[in-house]
mmCIF file with all atom_site columns, C-alpha atoms in Angstrom:
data_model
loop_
_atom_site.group_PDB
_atom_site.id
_atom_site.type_symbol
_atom_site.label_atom_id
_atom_site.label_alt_id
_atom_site.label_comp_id
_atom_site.label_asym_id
_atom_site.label_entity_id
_atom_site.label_seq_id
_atom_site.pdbx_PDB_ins_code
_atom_site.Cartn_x
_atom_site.Cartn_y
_atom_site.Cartn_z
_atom_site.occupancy
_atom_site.B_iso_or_equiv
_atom_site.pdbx_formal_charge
_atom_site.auth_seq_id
_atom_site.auth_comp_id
_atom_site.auth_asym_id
_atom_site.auth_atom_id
_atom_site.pdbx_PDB_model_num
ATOM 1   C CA . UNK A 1 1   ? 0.000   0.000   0.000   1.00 46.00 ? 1   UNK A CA 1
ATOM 2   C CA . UNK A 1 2   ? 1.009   3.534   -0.732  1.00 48.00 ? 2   UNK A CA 1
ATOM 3   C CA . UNK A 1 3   ? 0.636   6.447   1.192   1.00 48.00 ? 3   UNK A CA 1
ATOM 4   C CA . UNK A 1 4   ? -0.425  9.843   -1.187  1.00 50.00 ? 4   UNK A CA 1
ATOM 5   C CA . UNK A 1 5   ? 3.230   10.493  -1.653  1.00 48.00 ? 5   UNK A CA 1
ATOM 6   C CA . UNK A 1 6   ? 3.064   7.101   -3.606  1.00 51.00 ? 6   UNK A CA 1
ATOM 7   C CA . UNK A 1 7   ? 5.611   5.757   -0.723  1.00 51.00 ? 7   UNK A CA 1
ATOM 8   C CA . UNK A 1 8   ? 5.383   3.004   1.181   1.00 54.00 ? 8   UNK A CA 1
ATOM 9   C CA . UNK A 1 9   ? 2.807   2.506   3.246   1.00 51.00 ? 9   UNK A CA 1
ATOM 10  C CA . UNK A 1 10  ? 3.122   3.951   6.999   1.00 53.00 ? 10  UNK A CA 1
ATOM 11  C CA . UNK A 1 11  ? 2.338   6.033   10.068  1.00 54.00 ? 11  UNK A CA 1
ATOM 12  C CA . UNK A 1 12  ? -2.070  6.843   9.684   1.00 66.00 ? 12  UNK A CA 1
ATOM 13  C CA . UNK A 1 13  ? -1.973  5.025   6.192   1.00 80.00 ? 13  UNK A CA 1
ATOM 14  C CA . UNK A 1 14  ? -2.251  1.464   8.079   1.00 81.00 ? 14  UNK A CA 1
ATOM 15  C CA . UNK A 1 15  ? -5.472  1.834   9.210   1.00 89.00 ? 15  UNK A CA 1
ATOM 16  C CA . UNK A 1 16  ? -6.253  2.669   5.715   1.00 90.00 ? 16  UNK A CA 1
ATOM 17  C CA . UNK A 1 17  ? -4.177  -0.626  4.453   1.00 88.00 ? 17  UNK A CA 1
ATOM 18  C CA . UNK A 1 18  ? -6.461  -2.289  7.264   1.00 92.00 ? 18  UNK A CA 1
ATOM 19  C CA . UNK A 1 19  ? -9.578  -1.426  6.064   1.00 92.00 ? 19  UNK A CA 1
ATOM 20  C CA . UNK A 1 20  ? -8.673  -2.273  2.126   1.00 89.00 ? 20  UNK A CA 1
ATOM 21  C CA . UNK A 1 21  ? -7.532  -5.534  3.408   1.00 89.00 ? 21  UNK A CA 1
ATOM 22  C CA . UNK A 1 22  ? -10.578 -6.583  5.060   1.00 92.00 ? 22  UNK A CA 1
ATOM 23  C CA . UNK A 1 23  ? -12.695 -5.581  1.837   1.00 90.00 ? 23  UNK A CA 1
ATOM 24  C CA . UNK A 1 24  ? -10.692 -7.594  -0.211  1.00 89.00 ? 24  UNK A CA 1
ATOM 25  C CA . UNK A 1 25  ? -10.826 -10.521 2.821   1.00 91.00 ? 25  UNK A CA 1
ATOM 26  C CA . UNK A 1 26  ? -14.677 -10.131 2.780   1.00 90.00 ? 26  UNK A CA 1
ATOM 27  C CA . UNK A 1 27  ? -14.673 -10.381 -1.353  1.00 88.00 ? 27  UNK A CA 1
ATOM 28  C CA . UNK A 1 28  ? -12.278 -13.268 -1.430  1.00 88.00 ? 28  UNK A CA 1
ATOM 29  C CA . UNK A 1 29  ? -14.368 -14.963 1.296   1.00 88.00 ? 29  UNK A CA 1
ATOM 30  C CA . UNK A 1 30  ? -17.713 -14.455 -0.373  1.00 86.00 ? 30  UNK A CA 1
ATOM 31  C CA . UNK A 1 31  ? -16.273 -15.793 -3.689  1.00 87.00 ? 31  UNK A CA 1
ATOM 32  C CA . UNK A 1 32  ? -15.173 -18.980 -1.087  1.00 88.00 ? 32  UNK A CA 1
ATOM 33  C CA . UNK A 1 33  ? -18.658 -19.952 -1.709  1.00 87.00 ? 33  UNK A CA 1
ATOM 34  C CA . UNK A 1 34  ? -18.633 -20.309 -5.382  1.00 85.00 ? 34  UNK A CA 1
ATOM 35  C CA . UNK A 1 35  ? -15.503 -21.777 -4.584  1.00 87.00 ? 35  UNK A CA 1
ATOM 36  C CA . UNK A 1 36  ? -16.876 -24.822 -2.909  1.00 90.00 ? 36  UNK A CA 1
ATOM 37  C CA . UNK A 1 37  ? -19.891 -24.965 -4.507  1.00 89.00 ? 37  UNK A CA 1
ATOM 38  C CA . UNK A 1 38  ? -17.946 -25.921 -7.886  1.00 87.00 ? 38  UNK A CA 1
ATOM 39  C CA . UNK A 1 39  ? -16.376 -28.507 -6.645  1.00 89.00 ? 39  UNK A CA 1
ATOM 40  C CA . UNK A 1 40  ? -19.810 -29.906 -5.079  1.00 91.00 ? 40  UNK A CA 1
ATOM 41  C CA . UNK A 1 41  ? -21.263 -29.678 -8.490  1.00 89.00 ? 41  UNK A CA 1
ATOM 42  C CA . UNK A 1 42  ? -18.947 -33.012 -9.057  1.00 87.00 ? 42  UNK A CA 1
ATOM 43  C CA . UNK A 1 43  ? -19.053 -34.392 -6.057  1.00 88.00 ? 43  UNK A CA 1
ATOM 44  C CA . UNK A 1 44  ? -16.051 -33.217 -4.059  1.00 91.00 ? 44  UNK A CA 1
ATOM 45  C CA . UNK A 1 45  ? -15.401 -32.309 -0.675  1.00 90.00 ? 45  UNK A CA 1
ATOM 46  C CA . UNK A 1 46  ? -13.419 -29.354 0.332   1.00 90.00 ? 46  UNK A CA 1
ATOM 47  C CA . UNK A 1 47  ? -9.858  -31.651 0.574   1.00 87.00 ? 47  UNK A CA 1
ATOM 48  C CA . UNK A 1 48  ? -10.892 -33.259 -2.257  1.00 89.00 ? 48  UNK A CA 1
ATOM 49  C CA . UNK A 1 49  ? -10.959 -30.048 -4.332  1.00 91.00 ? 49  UNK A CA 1
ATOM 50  C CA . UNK A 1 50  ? -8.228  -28.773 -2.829  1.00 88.00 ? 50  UNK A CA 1
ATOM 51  C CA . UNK A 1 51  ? -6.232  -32.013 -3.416  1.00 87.00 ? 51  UNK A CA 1
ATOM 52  C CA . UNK A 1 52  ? -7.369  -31.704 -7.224  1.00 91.00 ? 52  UNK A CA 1
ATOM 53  C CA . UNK A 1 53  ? -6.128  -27.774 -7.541  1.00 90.00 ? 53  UNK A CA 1
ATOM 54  C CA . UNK A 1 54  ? -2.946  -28.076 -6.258  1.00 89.00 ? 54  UNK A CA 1
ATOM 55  C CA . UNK A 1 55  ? -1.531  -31.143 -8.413  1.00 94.00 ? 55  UNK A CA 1
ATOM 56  C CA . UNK A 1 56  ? -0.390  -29.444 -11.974 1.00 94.00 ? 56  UNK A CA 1
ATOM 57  C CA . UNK A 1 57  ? -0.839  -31.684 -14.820 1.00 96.00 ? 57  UNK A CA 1
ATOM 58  C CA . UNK A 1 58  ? 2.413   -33.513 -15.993 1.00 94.00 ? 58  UNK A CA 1
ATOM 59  C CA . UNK A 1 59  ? 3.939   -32.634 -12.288 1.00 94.00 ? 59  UNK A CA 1
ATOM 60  C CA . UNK A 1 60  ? 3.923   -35.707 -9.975  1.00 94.00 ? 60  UNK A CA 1
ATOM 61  C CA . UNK A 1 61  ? 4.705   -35.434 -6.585  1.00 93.00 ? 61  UNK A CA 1
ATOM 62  C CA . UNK A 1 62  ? 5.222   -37.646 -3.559  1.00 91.00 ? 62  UNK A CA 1
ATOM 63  C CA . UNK A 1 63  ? 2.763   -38.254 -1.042  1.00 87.00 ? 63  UNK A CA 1
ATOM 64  C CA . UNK A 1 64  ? 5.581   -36.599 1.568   1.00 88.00 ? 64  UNK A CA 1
ATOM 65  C CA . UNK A 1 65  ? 5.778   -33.974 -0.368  1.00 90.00 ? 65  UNK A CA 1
ATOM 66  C CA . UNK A 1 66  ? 2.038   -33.209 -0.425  1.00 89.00 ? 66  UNK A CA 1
ATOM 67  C CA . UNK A 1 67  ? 1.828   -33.835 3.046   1.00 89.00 ? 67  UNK A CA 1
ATOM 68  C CA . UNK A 1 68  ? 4.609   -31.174 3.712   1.00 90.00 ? 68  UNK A CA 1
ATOM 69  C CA . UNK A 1 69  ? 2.747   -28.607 1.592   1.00 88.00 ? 69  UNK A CA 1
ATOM 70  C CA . UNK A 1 70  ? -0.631  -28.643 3.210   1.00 84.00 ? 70  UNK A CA 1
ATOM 71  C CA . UNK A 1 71  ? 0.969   -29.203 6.471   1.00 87.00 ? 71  UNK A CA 1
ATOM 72  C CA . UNK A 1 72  ? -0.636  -32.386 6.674   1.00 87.00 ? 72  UNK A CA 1
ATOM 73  C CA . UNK A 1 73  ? -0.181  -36.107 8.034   1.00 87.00 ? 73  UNK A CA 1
ATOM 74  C CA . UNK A 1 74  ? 0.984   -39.169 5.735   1.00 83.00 ? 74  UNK A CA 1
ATOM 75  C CA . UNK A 1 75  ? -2.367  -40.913 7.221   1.00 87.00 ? 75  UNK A CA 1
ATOM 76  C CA . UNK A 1 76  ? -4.576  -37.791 5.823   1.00 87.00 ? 76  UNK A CA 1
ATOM 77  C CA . UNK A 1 77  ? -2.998  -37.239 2.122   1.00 88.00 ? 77  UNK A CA 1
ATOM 78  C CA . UNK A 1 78  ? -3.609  -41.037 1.820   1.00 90.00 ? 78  UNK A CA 1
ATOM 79  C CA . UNK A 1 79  ? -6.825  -40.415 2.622   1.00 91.00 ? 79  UNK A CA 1
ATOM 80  C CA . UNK A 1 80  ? -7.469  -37.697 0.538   1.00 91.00 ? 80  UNK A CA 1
ATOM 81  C CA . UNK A 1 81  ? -5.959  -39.254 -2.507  1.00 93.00 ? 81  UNK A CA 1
ATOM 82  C CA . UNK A 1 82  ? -7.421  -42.873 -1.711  1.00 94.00 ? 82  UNK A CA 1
ATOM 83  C CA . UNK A 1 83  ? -10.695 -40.538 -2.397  1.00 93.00 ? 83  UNK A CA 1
ATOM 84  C CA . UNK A 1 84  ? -9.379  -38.845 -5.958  1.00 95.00 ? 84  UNK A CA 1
ATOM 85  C CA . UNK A 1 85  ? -7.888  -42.046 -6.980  1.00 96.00 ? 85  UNK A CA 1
ATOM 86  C CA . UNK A 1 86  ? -11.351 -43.771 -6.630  1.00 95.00 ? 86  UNK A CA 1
ATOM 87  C CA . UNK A 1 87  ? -12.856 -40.987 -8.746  1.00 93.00 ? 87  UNK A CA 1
ATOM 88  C CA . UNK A 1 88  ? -10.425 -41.891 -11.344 1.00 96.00 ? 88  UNK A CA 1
ATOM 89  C CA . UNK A 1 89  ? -9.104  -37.982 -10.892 1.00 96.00 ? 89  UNK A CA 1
ATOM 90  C CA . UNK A 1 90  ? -5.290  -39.161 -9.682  1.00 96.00 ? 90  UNK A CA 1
ATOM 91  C CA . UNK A 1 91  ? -2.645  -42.455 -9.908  1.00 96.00 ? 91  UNK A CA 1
ATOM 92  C CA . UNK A 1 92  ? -0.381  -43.801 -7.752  1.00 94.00 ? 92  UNK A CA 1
ATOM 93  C CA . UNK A 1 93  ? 3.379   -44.621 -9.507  1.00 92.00 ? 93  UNK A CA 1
ATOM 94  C CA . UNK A 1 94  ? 6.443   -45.492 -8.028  1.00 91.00 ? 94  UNK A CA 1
ATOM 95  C CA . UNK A 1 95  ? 9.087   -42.311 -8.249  1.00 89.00 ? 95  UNK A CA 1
ATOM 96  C CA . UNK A 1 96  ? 11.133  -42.378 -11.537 1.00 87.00 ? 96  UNK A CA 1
ATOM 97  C CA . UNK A 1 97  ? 14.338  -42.830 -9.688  1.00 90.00 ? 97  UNK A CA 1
ATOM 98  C CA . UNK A 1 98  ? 13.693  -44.413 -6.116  1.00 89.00 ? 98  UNK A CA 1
ATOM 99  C CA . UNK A 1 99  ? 10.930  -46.977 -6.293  1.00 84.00 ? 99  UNK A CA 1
ATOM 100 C CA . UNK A 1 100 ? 10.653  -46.931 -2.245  1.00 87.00 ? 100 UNK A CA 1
ATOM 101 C CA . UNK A 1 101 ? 8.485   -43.648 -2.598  1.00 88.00 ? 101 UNK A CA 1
ATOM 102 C CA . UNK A 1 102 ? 5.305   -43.017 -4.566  1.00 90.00 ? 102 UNK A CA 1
ATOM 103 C CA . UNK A 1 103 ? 4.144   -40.628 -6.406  1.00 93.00 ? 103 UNK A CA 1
ATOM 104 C CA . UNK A 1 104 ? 0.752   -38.715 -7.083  1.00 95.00 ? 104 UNK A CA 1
ATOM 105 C CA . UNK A 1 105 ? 0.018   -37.529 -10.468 1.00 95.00 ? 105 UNK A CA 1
ATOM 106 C CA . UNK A 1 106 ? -3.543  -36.526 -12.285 1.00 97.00 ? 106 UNK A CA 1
ATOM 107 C CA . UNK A 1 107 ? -5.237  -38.495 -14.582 1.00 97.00 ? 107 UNK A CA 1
ATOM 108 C CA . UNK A 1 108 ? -6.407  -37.682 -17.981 1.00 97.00 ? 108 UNK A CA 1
ATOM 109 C CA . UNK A 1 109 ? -9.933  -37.280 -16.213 1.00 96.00 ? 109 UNK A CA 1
ATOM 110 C CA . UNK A 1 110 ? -8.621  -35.241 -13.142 1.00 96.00 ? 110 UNK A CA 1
ATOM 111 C CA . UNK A 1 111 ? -7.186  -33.093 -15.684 1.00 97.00 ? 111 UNK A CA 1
ATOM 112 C CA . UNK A 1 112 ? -10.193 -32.161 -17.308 1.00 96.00 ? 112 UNK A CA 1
ATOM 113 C CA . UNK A 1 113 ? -11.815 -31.927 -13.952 1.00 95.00 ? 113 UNK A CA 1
ATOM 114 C CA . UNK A 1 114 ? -9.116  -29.320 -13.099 1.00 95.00 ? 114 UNK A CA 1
ATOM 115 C CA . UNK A 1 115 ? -9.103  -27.900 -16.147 1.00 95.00 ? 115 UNK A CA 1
ATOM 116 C CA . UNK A 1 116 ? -13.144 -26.944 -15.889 1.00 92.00 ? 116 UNK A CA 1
ATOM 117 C CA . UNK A 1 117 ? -12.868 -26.250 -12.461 1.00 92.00 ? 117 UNK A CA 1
ATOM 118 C CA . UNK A 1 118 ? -10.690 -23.230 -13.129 1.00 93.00 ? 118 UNK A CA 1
ATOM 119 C CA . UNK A 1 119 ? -12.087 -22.410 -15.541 1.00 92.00 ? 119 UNK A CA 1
ATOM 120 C CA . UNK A 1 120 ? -15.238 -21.923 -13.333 1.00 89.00 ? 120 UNK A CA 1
ATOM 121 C CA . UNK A 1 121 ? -13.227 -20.169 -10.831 1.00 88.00 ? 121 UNK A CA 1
ATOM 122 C CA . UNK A 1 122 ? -11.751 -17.992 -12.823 1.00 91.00 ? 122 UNK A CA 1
ATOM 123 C CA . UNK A 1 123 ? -14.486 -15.633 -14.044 1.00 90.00 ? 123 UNK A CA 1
ATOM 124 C CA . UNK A 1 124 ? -14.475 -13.004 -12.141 1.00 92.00 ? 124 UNK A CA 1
ATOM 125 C CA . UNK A 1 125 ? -17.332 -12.666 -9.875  1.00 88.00 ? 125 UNK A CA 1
ATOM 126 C CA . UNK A 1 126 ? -20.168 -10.170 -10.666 1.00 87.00 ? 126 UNK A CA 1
ATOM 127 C CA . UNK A 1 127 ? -19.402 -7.325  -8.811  1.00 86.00 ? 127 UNK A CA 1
ATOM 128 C CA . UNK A 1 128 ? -16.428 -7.219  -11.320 1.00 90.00 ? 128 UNK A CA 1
ATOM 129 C CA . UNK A 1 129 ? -18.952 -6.078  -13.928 1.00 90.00 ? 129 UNK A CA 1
ATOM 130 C CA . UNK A 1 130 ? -19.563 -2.788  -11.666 1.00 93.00 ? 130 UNK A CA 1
ATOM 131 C CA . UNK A 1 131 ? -16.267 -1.744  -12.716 1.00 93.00 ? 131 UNK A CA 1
ATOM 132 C CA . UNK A 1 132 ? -15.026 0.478   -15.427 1.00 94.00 ? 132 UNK A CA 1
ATOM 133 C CA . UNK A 1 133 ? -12.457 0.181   -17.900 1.00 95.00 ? 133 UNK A CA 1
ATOM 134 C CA . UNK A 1 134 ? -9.849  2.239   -16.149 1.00 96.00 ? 134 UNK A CA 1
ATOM 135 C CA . UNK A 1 135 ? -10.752 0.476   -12.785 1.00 94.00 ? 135 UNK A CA 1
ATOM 136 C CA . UNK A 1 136 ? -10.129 -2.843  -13.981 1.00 93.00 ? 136 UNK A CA 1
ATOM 137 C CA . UNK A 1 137 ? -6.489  -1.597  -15.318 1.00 95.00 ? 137 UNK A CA 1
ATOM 138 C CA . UNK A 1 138 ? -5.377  0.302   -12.515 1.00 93.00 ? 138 UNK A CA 1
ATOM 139 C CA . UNK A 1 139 ? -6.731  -3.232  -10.197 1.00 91.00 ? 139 UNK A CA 1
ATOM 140 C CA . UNK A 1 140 ? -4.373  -5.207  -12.770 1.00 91.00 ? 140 UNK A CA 1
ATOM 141 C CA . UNK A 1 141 ? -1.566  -2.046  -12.164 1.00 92.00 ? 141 UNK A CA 1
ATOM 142 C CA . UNK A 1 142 ? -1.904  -3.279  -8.064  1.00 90.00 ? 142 UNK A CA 1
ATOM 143 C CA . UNK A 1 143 ? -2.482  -6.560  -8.068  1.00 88.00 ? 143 UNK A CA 1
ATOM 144 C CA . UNK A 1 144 ? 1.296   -7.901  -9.118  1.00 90.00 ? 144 UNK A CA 1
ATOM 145 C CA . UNK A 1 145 ? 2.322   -5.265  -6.299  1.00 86.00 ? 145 UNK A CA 1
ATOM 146 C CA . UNK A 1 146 ? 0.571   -6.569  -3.848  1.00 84.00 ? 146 UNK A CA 1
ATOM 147 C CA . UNK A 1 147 ? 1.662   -10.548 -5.136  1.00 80.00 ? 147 UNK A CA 1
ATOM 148 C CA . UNK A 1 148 ? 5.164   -9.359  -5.741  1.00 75.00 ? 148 UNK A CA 1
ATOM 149 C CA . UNK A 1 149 ? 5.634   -9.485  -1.518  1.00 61.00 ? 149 UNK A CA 1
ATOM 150 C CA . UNK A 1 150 ? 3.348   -11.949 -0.816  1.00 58.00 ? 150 UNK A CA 1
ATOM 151 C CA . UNK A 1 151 ? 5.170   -15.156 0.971   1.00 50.00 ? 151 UNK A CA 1
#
């Protein structure tokens, strides 16, 4: 966030970054909704969609791996992708180069799954419409500053 010198952000302008924050919070957490309900549309739970939207197609990764990225247990990403496996969404191979560890990969079908369910996700909600030309562009001008120091 800027303060009207076009500085960082400081001083009185953090209650102003506070309350821009919780808008976009509030917006992100509406959209939540559609979020789920997407994924309910074909039948999957919350982990299961979120199991589905984090694998990338061609990318397979180990179940330890997984586990460490959600923060997760062994005993819960087996669970979860026991569940995508039986929807035909994700396989189970052996690792390329040390057959003691197993890897996750999607499926042609879990591909296409993922593939529709961004594309659902995706368009932008309809509040979006509200917006003018030069509203959307300067949102695109802020948005890659405000990912830029995200992590």
């Amino acid at each position: 966030m800027t303060g009207q010198d076009g500085g960082a952000a400081h001083g009185g302008d953090g209650d102003l970054a506070a309350e821009v924050w919780r808008a976009l919070y509030d917006l992100f957490r509406a959209q939540f909704e559609r979020h789920l309900q997407s994924g309910a549309e074909i039948g999957l739970t919350p982990g299961d969609l979120k199991g589905l939207l984090w694998l990338a197609p061609g990318e397979p990764v180990s179940m330890r791996a997984l586990a460490d990225q959600w923060g997760s247990d062994a005993s819960t990403m087996t669970w979860l992708v026991d569940r995508l496996e039986q929807r035909g969404f994700v396989a189970r191979r052996p690792h390329a180069t040390d057959r003691r560890v197993r890897v996750v990969l999607l499926t042609e079908q879990g591909e296409r799954a993922r593939a529709d369910l961004l594309d659902q996700l995706y368009r932008p909600p309809p509040a979006f419409t509200h917006l003018s030309r030069a509203q959307l562009r300067a949102l695109a001008a802020l948005v890659p500053k405000l990912t830029d120091g995200a992590g």
